[in-house]
mmCIF file of N, CA and C in Angstrom:
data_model
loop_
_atom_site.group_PDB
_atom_site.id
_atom_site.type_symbol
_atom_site.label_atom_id
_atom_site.label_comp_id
_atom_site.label_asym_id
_atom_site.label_seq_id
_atom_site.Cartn_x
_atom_site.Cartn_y
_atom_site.Cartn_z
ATOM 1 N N UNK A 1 74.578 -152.552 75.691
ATOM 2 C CA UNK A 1 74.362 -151.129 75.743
ATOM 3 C C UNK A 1 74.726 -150.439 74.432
ATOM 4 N N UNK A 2 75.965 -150.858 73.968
ATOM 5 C CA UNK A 2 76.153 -150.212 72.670
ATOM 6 C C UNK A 2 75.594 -150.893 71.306
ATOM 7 N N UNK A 3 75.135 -150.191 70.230
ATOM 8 C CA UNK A 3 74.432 -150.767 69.501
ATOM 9 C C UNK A 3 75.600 -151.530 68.356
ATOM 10 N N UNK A 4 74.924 -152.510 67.654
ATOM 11 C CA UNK A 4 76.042 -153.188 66.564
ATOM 12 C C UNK A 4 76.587 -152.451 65.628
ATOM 13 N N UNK A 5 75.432 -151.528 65.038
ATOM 14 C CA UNK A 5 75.742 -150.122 64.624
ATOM 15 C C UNK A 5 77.020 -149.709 64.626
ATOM 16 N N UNK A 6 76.774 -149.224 66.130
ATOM 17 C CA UNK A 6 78.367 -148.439 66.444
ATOM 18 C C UNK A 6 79.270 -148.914 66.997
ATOM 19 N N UNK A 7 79.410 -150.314 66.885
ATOM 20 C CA UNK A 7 80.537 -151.174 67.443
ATOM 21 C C UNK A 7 81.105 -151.219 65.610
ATOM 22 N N UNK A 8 80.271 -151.177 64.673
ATOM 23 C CA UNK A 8 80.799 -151.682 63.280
ATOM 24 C C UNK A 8 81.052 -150.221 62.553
ATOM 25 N N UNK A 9 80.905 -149.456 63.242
ATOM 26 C CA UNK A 9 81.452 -147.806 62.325
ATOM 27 C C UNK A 9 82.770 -147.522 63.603
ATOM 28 N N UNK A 10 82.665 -147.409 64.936
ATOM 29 C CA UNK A 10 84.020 -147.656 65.366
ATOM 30 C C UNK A 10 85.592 -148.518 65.015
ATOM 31 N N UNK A 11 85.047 -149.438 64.652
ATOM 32 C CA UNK A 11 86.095 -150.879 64.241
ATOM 33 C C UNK A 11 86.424 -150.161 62.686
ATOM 34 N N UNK A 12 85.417 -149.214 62.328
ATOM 35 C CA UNK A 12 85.739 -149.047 60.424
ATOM 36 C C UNK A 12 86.713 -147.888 60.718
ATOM 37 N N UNK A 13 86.493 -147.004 62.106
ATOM 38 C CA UNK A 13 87.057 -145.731 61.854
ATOM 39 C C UNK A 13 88.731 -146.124 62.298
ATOM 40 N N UNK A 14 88.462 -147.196 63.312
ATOM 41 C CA UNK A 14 89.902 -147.947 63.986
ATOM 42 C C UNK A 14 90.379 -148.101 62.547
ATOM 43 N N UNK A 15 89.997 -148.991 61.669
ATOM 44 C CA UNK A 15 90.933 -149.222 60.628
ATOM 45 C C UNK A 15 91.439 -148.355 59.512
ATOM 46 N N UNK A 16 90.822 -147.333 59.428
ATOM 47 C CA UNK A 16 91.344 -146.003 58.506
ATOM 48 C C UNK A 16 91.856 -145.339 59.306
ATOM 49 N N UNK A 17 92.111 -145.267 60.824
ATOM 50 C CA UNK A 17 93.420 -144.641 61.740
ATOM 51 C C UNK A 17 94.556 -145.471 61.283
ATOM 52 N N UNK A 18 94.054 -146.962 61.361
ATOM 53 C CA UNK A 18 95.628 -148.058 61.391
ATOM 54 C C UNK A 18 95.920 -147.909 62.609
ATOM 55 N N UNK A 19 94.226 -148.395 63.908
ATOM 56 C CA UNK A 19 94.759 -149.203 65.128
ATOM 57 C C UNK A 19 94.265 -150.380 64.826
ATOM 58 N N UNK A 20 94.923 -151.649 65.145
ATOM 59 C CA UNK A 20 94.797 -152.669 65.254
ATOM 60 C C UNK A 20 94.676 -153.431 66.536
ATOM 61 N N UNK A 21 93.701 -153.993 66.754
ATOM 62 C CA UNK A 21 93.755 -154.432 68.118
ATOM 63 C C UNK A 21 94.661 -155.287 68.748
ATOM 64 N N UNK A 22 95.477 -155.813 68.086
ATOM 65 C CA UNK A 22 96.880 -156.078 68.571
ATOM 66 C C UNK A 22 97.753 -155.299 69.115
ATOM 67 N N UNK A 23 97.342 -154.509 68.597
ATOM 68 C CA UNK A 23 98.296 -153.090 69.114
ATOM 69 C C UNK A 23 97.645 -152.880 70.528
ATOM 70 N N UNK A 24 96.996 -152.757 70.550
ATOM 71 C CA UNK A 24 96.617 -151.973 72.137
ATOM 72 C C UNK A 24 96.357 -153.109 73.326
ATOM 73 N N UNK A 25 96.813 -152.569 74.759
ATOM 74 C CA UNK A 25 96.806 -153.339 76.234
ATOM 75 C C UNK A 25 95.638 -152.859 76.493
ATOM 76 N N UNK A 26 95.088 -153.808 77.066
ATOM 77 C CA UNK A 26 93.582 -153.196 77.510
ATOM 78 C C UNK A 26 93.876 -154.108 78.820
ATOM 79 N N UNK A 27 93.379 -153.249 80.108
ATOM 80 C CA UNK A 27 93.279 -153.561 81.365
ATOM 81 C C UNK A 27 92.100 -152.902 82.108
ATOM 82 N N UNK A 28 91.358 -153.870 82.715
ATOM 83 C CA UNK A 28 90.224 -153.829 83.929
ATOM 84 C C UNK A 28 90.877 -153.441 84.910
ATOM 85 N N UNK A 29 90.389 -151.748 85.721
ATOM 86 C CA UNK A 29 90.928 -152.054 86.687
ATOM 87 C C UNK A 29 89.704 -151.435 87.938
ATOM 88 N N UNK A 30 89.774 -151.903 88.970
ATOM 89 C CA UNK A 30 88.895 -150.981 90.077
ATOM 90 C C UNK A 30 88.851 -149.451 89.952
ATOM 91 N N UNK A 31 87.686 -149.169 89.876
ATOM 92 C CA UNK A 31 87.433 -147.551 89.804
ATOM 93 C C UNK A 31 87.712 -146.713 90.856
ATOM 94 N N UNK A 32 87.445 -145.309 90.694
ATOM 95 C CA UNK A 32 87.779 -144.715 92.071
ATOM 96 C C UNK A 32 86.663 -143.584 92.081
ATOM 97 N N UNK A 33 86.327 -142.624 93.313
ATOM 98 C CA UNK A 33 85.564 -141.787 93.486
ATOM 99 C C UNK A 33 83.912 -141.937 94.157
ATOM 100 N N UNK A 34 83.057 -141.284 93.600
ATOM 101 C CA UNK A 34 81.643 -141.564 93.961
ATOM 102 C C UNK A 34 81.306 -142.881 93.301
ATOM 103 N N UNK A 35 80.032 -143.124 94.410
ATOM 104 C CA UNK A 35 79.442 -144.523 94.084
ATOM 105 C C UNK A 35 79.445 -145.777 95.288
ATOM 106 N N UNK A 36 80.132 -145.716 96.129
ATOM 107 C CA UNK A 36 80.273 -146.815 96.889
ATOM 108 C C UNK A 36 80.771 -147.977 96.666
ATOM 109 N N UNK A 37 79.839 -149.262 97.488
ATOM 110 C CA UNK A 37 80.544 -150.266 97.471
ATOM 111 C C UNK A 37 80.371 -150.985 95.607
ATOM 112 N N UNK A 38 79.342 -150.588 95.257
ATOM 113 C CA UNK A 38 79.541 -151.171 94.002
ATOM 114 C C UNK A 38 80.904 -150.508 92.913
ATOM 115 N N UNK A 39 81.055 -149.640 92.978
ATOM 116 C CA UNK A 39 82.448 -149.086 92.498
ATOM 117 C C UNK A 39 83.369 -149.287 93.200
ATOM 118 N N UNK A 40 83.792 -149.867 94.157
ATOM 119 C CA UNK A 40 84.803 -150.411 94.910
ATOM 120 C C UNK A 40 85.495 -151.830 94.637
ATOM 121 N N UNK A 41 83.698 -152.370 94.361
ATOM 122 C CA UNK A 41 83.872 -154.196 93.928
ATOM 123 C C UNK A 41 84.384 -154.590 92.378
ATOM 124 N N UNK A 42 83.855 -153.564 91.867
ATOM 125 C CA UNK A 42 83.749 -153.991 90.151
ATOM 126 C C UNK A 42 85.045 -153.649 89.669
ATOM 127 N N UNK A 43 85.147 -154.376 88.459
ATOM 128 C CA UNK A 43 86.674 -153.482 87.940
ATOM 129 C C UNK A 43 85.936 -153.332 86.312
ATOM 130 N N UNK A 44 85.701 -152.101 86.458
ATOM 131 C CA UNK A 44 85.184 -151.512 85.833
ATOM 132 C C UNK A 44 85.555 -150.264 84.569
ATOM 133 N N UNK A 45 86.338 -149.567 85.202
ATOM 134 C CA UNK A 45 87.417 -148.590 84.545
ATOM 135 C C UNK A 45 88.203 -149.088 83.733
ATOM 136 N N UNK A 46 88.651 -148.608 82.383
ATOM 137 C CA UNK A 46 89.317 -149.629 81.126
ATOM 138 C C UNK A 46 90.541 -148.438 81.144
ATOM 139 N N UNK A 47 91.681 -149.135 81.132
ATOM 140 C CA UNK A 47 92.659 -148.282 80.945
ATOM 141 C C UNK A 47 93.412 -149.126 79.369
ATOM 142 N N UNK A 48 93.612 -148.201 78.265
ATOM 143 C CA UNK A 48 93.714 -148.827 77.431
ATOM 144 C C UNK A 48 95.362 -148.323 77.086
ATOM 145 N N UNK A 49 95.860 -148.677 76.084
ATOM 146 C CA UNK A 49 97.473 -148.099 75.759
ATOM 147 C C UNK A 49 98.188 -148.812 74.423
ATOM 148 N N UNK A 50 98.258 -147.954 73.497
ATOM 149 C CA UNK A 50 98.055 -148.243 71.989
ATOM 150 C C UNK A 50 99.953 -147.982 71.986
ATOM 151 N N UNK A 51 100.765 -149.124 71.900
ATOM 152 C CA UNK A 51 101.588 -149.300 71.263
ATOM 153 C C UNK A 51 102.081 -148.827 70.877
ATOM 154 N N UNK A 52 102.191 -148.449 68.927
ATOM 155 C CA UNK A 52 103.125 -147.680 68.599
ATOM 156 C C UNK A 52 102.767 -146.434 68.635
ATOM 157 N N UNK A 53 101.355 -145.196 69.004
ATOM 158 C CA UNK A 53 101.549 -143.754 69.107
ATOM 159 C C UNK A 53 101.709 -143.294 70.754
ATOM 160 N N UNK A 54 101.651 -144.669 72.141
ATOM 161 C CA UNK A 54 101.943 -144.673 73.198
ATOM 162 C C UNK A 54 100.764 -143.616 73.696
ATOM 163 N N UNK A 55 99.552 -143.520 72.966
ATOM 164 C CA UNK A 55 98.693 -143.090 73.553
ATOM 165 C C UNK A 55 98.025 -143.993 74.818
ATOM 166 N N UNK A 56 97.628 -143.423 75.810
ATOM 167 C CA UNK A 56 96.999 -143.902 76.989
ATOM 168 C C UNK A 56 95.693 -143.151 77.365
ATOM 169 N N UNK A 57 94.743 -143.550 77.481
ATOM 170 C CA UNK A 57 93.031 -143.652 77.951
ATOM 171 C C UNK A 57 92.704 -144.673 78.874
ATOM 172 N N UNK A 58 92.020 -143.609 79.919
ATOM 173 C CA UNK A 58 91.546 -144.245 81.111
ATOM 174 C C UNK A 58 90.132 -143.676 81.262
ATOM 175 N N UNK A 59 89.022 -144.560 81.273
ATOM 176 C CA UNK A 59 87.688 -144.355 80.974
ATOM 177 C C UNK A 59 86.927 -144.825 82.314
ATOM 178 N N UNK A 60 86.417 -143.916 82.493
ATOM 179 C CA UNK A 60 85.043 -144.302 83.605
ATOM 180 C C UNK A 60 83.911 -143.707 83.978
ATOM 181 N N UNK A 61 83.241 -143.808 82.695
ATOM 182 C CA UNK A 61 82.140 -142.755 82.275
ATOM 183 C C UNK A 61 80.780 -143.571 83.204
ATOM 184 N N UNK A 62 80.836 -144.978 82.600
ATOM 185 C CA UNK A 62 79.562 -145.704 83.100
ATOM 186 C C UNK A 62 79.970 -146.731 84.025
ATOM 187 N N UNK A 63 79.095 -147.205 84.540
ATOM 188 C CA UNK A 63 79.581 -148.501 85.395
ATOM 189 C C UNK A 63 79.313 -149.397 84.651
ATOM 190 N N UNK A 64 78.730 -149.357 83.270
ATOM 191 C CA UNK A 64 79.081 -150.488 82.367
ATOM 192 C C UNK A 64 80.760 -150.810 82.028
ATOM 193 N N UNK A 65 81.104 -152.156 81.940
ATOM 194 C CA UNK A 65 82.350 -152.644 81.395
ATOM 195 C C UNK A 65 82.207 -152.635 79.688
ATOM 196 N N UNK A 66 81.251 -152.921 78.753
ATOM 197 C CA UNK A 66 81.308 -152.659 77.435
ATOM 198 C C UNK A 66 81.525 -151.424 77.113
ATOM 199 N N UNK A 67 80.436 -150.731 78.027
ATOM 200 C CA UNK A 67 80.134 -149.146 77.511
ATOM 201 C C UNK A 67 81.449 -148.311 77.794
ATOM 202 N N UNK A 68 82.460 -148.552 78.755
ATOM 203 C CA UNK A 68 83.378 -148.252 79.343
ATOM 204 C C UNK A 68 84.459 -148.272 77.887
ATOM 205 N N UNK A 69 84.350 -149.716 77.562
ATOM 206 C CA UNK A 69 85.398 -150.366 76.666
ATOM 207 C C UNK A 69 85.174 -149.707 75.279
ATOM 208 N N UNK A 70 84.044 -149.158 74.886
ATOM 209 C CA UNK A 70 83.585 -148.339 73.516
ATOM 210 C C UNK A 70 84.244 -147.144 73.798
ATOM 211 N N UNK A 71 83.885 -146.094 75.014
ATOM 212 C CA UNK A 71 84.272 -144.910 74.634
ATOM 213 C C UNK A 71 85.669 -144.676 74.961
ATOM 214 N N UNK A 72 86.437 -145.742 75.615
ATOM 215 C CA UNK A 72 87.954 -145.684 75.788
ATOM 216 C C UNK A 72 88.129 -145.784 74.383
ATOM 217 N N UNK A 73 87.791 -146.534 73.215
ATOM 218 C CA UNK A 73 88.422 -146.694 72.306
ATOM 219 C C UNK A 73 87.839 -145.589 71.644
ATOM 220 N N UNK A 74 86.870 -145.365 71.522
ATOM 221 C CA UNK A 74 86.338 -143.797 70.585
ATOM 222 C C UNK A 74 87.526 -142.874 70.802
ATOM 223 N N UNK A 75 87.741 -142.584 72.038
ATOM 224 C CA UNK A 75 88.663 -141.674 72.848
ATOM 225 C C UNK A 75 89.993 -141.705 72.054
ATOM 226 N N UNK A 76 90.318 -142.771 71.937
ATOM 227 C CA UNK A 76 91.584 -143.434 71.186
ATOM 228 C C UNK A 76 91.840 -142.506 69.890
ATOM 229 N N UNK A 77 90.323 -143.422 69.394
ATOM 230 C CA UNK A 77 90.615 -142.533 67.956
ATOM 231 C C UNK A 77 90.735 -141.106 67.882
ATOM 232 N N UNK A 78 90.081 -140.695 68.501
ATOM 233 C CA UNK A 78 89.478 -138.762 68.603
ATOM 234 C C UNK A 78 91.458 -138.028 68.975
ATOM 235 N N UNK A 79 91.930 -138.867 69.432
ATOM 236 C CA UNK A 79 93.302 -138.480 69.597
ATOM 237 C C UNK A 79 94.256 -138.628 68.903
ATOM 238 N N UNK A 80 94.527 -140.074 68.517
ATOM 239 C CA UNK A 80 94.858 -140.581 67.406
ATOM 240 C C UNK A 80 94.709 -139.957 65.982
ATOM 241 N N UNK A 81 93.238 -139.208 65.931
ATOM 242 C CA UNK A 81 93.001 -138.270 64.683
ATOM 243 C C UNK A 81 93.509 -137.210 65.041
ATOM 244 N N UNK A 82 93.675 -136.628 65.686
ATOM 245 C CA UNK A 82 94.167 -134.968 66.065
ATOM 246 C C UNK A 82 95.369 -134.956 66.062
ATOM 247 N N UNK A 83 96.581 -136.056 66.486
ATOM 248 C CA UNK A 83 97.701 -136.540 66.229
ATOM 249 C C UNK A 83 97.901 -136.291 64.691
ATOM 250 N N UNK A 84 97.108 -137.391 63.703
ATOM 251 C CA UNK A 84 97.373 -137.376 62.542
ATOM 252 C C UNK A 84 97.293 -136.180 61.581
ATOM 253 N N UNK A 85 95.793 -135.611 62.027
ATOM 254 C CA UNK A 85 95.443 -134.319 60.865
ATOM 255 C C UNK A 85 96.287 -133.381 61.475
ATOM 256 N N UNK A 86 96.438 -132.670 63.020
ATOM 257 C CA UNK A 86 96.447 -131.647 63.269
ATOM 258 C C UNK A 86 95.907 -130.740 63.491
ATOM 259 N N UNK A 87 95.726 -129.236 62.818
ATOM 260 C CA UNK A 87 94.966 -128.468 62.766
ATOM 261 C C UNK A 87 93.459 -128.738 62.012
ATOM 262 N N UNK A 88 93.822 -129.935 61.092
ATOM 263 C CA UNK A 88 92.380 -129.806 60.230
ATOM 264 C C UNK A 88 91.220 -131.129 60.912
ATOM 265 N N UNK A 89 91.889 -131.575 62.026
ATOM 266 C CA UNK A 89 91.121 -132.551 62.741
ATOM 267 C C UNK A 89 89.628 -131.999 63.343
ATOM 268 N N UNK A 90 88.665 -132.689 63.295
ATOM 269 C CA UNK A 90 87.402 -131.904 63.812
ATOM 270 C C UNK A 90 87.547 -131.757 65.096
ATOM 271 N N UNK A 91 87.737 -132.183 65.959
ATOM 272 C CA UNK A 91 87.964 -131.564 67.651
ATOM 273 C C UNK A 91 88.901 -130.523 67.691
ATOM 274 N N UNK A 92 89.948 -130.719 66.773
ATOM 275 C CA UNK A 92 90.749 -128.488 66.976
ATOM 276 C C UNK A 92 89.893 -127.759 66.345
ATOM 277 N N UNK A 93 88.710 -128.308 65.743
ATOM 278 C CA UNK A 93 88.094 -127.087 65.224
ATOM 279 C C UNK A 93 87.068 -126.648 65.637
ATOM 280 N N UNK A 94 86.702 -127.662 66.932
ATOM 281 C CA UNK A 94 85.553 -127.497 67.429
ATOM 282 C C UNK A 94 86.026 -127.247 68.889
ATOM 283 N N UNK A 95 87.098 -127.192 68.982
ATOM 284 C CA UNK A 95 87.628 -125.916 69.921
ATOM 285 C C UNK A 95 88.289 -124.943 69.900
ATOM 286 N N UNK A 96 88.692 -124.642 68.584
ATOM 287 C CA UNK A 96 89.140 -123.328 67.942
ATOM 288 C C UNK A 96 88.133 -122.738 67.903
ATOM 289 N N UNK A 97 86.779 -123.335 67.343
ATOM 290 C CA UNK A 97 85.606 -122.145 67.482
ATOM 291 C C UNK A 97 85.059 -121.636 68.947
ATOM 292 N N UNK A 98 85.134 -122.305 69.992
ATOM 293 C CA UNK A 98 84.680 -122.067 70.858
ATOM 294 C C UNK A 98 85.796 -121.280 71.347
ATOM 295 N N UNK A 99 87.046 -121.530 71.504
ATOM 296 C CA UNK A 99 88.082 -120.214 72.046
ATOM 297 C C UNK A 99 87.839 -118.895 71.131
ATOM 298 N N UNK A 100 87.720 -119.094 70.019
ATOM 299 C CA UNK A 100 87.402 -117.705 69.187
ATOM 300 C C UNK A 100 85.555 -116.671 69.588
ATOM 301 N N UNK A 101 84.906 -117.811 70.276
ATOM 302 C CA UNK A 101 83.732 -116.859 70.581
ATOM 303 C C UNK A 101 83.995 -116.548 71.767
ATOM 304 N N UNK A 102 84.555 -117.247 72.872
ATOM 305 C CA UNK A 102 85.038 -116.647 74.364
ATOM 306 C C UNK A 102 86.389 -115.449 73.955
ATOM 307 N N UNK A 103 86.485 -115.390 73.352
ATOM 308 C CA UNK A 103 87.459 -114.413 73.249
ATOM 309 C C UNK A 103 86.890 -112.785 73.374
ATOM 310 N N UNK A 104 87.966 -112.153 73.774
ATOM 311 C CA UNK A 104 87.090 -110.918 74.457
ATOM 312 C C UNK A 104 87.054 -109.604 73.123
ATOM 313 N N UNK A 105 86.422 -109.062 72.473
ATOM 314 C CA UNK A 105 86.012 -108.235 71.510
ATOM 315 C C UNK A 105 87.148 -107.414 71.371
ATOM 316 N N UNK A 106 87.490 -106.531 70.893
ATOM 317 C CA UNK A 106 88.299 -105.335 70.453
ATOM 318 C C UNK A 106 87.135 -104.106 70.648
ATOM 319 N N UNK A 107 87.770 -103.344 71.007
ATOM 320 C CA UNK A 107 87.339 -101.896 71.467
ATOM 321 C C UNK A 107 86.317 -101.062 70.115
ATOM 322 N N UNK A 108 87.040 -101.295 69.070
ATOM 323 C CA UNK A 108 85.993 -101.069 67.652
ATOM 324 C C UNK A 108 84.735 -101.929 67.866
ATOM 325 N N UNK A 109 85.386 -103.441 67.951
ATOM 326 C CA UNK A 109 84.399 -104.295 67.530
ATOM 327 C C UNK A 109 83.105 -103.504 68.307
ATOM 328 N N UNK A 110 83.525 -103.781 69.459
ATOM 329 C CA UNK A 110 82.353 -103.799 70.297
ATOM 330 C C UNK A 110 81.612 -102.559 69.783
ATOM 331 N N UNK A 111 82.448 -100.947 69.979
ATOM 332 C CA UNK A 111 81.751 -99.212 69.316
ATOM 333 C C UNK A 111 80.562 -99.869 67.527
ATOM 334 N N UNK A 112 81.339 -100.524 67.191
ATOM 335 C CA UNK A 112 80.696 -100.948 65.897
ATOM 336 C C UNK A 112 79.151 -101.473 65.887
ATOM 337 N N UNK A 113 78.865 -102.690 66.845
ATOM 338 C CA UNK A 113 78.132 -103.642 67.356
ATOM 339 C C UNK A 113 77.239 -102.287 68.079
ATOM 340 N N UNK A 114 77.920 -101.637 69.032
ATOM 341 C CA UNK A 114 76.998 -100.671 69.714
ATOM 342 C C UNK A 114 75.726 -99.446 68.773
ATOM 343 N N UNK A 115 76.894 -99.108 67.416
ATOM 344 C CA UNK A 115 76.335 -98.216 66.579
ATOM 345 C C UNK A 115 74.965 -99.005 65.569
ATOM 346 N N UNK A 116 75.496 -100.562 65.290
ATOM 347 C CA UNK A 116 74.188 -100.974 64.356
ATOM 348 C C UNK A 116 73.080 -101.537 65.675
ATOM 349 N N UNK A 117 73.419 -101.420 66.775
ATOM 350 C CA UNK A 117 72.141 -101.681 67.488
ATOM 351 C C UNK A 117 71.150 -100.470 67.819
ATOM 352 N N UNK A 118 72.202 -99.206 67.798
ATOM 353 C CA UNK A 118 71.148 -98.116 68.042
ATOM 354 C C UNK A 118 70.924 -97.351 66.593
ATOM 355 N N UNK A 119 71.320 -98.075 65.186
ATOM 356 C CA UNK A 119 70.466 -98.048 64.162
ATOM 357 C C UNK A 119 69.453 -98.775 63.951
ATOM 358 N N UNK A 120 69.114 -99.900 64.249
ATOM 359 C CA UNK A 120 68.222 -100.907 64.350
ATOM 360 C C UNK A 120 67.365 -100.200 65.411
ATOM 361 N N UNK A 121 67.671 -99.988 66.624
ATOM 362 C CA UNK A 121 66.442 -99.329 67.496
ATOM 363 C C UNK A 121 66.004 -97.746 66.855
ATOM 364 N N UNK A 122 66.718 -97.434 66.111
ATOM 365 C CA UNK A 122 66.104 -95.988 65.339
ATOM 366 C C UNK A 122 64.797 -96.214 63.747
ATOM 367 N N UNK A 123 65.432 -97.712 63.512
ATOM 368 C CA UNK A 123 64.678 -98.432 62.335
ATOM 369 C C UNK A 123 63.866 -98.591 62.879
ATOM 370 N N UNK A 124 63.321 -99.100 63.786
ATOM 371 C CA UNK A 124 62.113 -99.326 64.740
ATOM 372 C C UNK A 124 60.919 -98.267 65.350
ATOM 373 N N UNK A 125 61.575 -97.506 66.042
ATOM 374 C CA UNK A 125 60.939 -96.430 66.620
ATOM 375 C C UNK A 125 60.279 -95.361 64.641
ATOM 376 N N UNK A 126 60.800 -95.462 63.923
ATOM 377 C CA UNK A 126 60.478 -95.227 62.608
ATOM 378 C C UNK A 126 59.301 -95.370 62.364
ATOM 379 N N UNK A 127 59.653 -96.557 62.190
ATOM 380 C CA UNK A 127 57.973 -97.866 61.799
ATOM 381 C C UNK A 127 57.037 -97.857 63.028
ATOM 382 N N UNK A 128 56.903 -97.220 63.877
ATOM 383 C CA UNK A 128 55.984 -97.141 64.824
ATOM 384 C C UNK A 128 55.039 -96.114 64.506
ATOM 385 N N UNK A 129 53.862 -96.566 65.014
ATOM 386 C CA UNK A 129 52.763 -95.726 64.545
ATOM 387 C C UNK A 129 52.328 -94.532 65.047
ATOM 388 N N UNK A 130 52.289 -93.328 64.349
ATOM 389 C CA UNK A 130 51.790 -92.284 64.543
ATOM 390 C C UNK A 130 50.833 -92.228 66.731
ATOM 391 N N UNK A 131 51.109 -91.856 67.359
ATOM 392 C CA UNK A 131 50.215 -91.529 68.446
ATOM 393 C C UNK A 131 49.855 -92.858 69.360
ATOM 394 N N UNK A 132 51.005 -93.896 69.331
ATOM 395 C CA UNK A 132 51.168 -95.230 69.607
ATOM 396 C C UNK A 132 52.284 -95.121 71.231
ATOM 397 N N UNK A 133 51.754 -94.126 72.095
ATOM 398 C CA UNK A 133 52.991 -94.109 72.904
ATOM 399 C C UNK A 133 53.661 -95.068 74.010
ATOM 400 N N UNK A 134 54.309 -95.639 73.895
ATOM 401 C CA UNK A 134 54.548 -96.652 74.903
ATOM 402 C C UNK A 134 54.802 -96.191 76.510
#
């Protein structure tokens, strides 16, 4: 399922974190939730646990066991990096932006936003043609 591709840019990004696969427990275990008897039988779910930053990932995206075993470790890293950088890691910043657009306006902002929209609808009605009445 996963391509060689991205089994060989994962393993590159593992090694400029400094995980080593020695470092980490990796365990199969039976899944839980929707799905039935085939998720009951399989042990499928990868629970992984990296040593020295005592990070822990438990994955059960697919009922694949590879595909399972890739994004537990992607997961790894994506944490592992946010650990290391901090603030300048790309996932705080790609949820710093999204808390900064859910965030609720200021009382200007918004009067401000209100005033260049009913300049823009005055720019308009402008440029409309002579005896054109809607």
């Amino acid at each position: 399922m996963v391509s060689a591709h991205k089994k060989a840019a994962l393993q590159l990004r593992m090694q400029k974190l400094g995980i080593l696969d020695e470092d980490l427990v990796e365990r199969f275990i039976r899944g839980s939730g929707h799905g039935g008897q085939k998720i009951n039988k399989t042990s499928s779910c990868v629970y992984l646990r990296h040593g020295p930053t005592k990070i822990e990932i438990k994955c059960q995206e697919h009922r694949s066991r590879s595909m399972n075993r890739f994004l537990a470790r992607r997961e790894l890293c994506d944490q592992a990096e946010e650990i290391q950088l901090g603030e300048k890691s790309e996932r705080r910043q790609r949820i710093e932006k999204i808390r900064r657009q859910k965030r609720r306006r200021s009382r200007r902002q918004r009067q401000r936003d209100v005033g260049l929209k009913r300049q823009h609808g005055q720019k308009k009605t402008l440029r409309r043609r002579p005896g054109a009445d809607d």
